[in-house]
Short mmCIF file of C-alpha atoms in Angstrom, two decimals:
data_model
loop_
_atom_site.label_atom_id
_atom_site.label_comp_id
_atom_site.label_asym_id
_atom_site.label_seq_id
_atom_site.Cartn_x
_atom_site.Cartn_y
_atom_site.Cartn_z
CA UNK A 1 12.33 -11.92 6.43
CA UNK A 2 10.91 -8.34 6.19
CA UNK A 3 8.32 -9.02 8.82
CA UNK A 4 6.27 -5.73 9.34
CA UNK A 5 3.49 -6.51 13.24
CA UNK A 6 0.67 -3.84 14.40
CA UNK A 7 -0.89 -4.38 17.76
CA UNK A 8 -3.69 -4.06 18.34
CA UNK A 9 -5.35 -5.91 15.04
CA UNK A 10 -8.99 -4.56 16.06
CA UNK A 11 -9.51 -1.80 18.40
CA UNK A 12 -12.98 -0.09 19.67
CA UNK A 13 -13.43 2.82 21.20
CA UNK A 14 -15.78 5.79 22.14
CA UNK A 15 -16.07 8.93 20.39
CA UNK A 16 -13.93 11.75 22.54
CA UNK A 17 -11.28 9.16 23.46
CA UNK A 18 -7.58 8.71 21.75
CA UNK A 19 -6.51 5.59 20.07
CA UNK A 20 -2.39 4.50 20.22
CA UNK A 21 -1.60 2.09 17.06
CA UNK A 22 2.26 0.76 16.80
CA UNK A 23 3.42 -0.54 13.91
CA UNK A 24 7.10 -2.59 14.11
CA UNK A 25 9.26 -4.10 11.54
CA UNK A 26 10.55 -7.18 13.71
CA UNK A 27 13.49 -8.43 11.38
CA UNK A 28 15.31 -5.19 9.86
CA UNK A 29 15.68 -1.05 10.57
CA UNK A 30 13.27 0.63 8.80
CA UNK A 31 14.47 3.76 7.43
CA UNK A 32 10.98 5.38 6.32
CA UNK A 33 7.31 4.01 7.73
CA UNK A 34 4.31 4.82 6.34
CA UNK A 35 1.27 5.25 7.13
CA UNK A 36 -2.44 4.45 5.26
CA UNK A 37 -5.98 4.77 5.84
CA UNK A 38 -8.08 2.05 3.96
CA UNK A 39 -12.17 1.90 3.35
CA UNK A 40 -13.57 -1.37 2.51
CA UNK A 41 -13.03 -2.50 -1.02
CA UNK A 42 -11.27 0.99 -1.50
CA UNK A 43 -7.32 1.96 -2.61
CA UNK A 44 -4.70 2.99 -0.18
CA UNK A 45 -4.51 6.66 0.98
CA UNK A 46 -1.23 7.83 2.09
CA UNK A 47 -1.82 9.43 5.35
CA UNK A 48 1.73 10.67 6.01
CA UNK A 49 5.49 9.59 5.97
CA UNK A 50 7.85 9.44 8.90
CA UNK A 51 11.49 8.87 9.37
CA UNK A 52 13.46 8.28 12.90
CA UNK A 53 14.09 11.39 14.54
CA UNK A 54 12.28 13.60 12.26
CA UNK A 55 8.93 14.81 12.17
CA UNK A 56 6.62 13.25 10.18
CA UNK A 57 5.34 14.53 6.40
CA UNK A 58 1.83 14.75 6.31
CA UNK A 59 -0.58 14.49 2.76
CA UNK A 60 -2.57 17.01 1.88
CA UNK A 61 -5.69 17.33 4.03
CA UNK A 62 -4.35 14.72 6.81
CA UNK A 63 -4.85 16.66 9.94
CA UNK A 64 -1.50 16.54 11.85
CA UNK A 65 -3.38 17.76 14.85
CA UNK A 66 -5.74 14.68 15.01
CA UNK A 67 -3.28 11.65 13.41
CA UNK A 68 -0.28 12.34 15.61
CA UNK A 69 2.93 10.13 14.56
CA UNK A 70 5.85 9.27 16.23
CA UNK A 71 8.99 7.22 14.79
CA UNK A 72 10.86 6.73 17.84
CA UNK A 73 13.62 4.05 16.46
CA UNK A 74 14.13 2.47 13.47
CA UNK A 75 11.97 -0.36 14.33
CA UNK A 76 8.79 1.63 15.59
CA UNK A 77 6.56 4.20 15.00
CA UNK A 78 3.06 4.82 16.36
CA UNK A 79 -0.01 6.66 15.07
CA UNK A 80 -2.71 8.26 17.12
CA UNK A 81 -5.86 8.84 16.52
CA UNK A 82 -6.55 11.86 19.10
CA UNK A 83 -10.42 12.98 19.82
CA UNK A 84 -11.49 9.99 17.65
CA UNK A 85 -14.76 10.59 16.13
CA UNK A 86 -17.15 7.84 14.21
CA UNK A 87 -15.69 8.96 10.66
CA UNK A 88 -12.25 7.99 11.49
CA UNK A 89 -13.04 4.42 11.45
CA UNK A 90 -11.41 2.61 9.05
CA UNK A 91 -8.33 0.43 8.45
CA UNK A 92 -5.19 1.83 8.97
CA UNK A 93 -2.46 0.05 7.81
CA UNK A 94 1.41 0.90 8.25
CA UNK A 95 4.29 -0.19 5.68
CA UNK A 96 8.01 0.09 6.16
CA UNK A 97 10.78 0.46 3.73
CA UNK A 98 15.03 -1.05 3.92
CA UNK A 99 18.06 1.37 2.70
CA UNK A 100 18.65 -1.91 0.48
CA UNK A 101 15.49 -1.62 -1.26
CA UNK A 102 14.49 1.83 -2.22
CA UNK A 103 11.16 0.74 -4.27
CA UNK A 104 9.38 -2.15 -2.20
CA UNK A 105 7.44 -1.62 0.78
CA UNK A 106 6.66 -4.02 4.00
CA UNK A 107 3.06 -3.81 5.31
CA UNK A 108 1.81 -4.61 8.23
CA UNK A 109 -1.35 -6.56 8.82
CA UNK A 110 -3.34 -3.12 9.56
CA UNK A 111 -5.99 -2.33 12.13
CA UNK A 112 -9.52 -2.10 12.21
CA UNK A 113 -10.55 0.91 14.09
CA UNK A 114 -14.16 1.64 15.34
CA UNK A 115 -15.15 4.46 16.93
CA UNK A 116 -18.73 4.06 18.46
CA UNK B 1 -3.97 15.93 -10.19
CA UNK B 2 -3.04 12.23 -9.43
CA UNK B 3 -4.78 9.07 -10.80
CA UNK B 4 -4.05 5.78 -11.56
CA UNK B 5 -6.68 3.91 -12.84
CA UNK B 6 -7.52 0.09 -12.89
CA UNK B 7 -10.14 -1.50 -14.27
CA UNK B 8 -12.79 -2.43 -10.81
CA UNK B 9 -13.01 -6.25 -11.25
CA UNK B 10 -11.58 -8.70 -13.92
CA UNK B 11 -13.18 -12.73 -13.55
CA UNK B 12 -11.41 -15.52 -15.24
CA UNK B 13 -11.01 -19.28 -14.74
CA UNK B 14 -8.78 -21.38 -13.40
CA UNK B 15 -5.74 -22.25 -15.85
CA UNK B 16 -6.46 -18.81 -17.58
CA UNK B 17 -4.50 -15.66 -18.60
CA UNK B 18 -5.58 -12.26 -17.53
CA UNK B 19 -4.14 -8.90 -17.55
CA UNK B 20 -4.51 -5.86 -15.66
CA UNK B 21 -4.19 -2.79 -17.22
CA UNK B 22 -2.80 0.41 -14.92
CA UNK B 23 -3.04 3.95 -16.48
CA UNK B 24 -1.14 7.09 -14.76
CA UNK B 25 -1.01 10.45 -14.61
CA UNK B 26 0.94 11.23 -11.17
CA UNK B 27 3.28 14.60 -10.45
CA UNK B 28 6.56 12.61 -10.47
CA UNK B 29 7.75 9.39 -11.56
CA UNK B 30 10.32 6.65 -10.83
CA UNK B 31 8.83 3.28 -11.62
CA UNK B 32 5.84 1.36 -11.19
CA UNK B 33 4.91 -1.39 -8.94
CA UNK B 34 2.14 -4.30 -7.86
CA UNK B 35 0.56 -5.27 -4.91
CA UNK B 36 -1.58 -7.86 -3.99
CA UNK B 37 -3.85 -7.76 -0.97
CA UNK B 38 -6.38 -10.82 0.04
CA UNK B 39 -9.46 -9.92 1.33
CA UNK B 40 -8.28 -8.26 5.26
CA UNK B 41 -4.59 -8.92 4.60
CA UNK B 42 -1.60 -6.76 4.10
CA UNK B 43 -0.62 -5.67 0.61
CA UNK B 44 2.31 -8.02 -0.79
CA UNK B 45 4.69 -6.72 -3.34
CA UNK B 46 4.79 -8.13 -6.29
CA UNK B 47 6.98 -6.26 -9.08
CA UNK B 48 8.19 -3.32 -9.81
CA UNK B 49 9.33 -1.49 -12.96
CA UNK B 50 11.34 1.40 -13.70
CA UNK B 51 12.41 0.63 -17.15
CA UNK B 52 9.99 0.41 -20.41
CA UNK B 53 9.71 -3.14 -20.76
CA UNK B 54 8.78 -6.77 -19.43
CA UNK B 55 9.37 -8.09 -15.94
CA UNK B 56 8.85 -11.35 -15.56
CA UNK B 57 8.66 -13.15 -11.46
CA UNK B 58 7.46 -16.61 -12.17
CA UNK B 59 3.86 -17.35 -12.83
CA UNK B 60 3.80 -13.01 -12.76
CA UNK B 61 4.94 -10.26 -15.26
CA UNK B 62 4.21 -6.80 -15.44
CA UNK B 63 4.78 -5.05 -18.05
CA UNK B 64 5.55 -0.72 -18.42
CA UNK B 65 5.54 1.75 -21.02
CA UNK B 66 6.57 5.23 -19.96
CA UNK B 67 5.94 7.51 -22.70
CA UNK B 68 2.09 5.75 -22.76
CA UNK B 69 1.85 6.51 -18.91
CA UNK B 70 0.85 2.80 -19.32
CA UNK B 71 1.51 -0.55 -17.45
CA UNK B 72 0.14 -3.93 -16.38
CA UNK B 73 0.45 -6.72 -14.45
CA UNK B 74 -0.20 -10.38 -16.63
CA UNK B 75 -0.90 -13.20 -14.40
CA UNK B 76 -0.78 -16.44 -15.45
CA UNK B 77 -1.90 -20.01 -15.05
CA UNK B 78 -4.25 -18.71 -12.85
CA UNK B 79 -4.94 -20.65 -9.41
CA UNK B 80 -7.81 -20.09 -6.74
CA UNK B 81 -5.68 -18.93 -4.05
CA UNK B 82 -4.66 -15.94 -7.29
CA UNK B 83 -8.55 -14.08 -5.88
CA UNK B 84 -7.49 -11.08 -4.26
CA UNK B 85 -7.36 -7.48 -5.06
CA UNK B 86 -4.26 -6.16 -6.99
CA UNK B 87 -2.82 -2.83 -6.98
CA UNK B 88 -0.38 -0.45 -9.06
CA UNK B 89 1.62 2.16 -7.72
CA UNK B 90 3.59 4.96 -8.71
CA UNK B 91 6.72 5.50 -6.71
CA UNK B 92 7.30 9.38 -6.46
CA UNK B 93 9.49 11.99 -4.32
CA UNK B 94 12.64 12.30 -3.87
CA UNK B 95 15.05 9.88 -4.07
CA UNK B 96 15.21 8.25 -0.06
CA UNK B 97 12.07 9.30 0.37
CA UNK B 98 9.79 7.83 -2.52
CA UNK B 99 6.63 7.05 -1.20
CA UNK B 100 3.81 5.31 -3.43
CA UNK B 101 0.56 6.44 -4.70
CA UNK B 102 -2.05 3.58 -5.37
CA UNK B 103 -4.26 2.56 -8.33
CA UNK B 104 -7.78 2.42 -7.78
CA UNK B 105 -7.46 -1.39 -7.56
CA UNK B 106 -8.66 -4.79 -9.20
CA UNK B 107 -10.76 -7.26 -7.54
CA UNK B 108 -9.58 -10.73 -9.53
CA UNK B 109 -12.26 -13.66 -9.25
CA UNK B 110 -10.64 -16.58 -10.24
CA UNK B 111 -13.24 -19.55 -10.90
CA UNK B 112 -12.79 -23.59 -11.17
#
């Protein structure tokens, strides 16, 4: 159980253009998702938290404008990457957390953006 | 400011005992956990602590110290399939909304 998907897994795409990456957990409602931004062989960086039907809370310097989130049930939320530019490439990675279990968090498998 | 630091990379053999140490200095504070994340995969929870004091999850236990800002994680009889990354992380923020701040992670290379 606690099964967290993203779709896509990889994704390319040219600088200017926006970038939609869902993140689902498939086997229990999710009351908070987060998302993270990963560089190779680096730590996690919290980009932001969202809850269903609120908006989400962004970290210090994560630009709302350009990482837009939406938590539109209590299975899904979706980041995207708007005006993509060759330094947002990265892996993002989303994680999603039960009412039962305040302290443990569900990642997904992430996604490798690349933004030529 | 925030930091948890890790040591960068711990090697041992197979068989072995190692331990990862996890020192924190974070705004707010409600326990401590693990993660383990292979090389491309999704971090994996391991343990968590909230209380001073030994956890213990199998071949796993991780270990937390409040008043030292102090932790680790002890693995033992170590396996192959044990090489991955490991991470602590303070949970902080208000209660229903804790969200976790990450160590600087451990690469473990676990050898025959």
């Amino acid at each position: 159980g606690a099964v967290v998907s993203q779709h896509p897994s990889r994704v390319i795409c040219k600088s200017g253009t926006s970038v939609k990456i869902e993140c689902r957990s498939l086997d229990f409602q999710a009351t908070t998702m987060f998302w993270y931004r990963q560089f190779p062989k680096k730590s996690l960086m919290l980009m932001a938290t969202s809850n269903e039907g609120s908006k989400a809370t962004y970290e210090q310097g994560v630009e709302k404008d350009k990482f837009l989130i939406n938590h539109a049930s209590l299975t899904l939320s979706t980041l995207t990457v708007t005006s993509a530019h060759p330094e947002d490439s990265s892996f993002y990675i989303c994680s999603a957390k039960m009412a039962e279990k305040l302290y443990e968090q569900y990642f997904g498998p992430g996604t490798r953006l690349t933004v030529t | 400011g925030q930091s948890l630091e890790q040591p960068s990379e711990v090697t041992a053999v197979e068989g072995a005992i190692v331990q990862i140490n996890c020192t924190y200095q974070t705004s707010g504070f409600y326990g401590l956990s693990w993660y383990q994340q292979h090389d491309g995969g999704a971090p994996t929870f391991l343990s968590y602590n909230a209380l001073d004091g030994l956890e213990e999850t199998g071949r796993f236990s991780s270990f937390l110290s409040r008043s030292d800002s102090y932790g680790y994680l002890l693995l033992q009889e170590l396996q192959m399939k044990d090489s991955a990354s490991y991470f602590c992380a303070v949970s902080e923020g208000d209660t229903g909304f804790q969200k976790l701040v990450f160590g600087t992670g451990t690469r473990l290379l676990v050898s025959p």
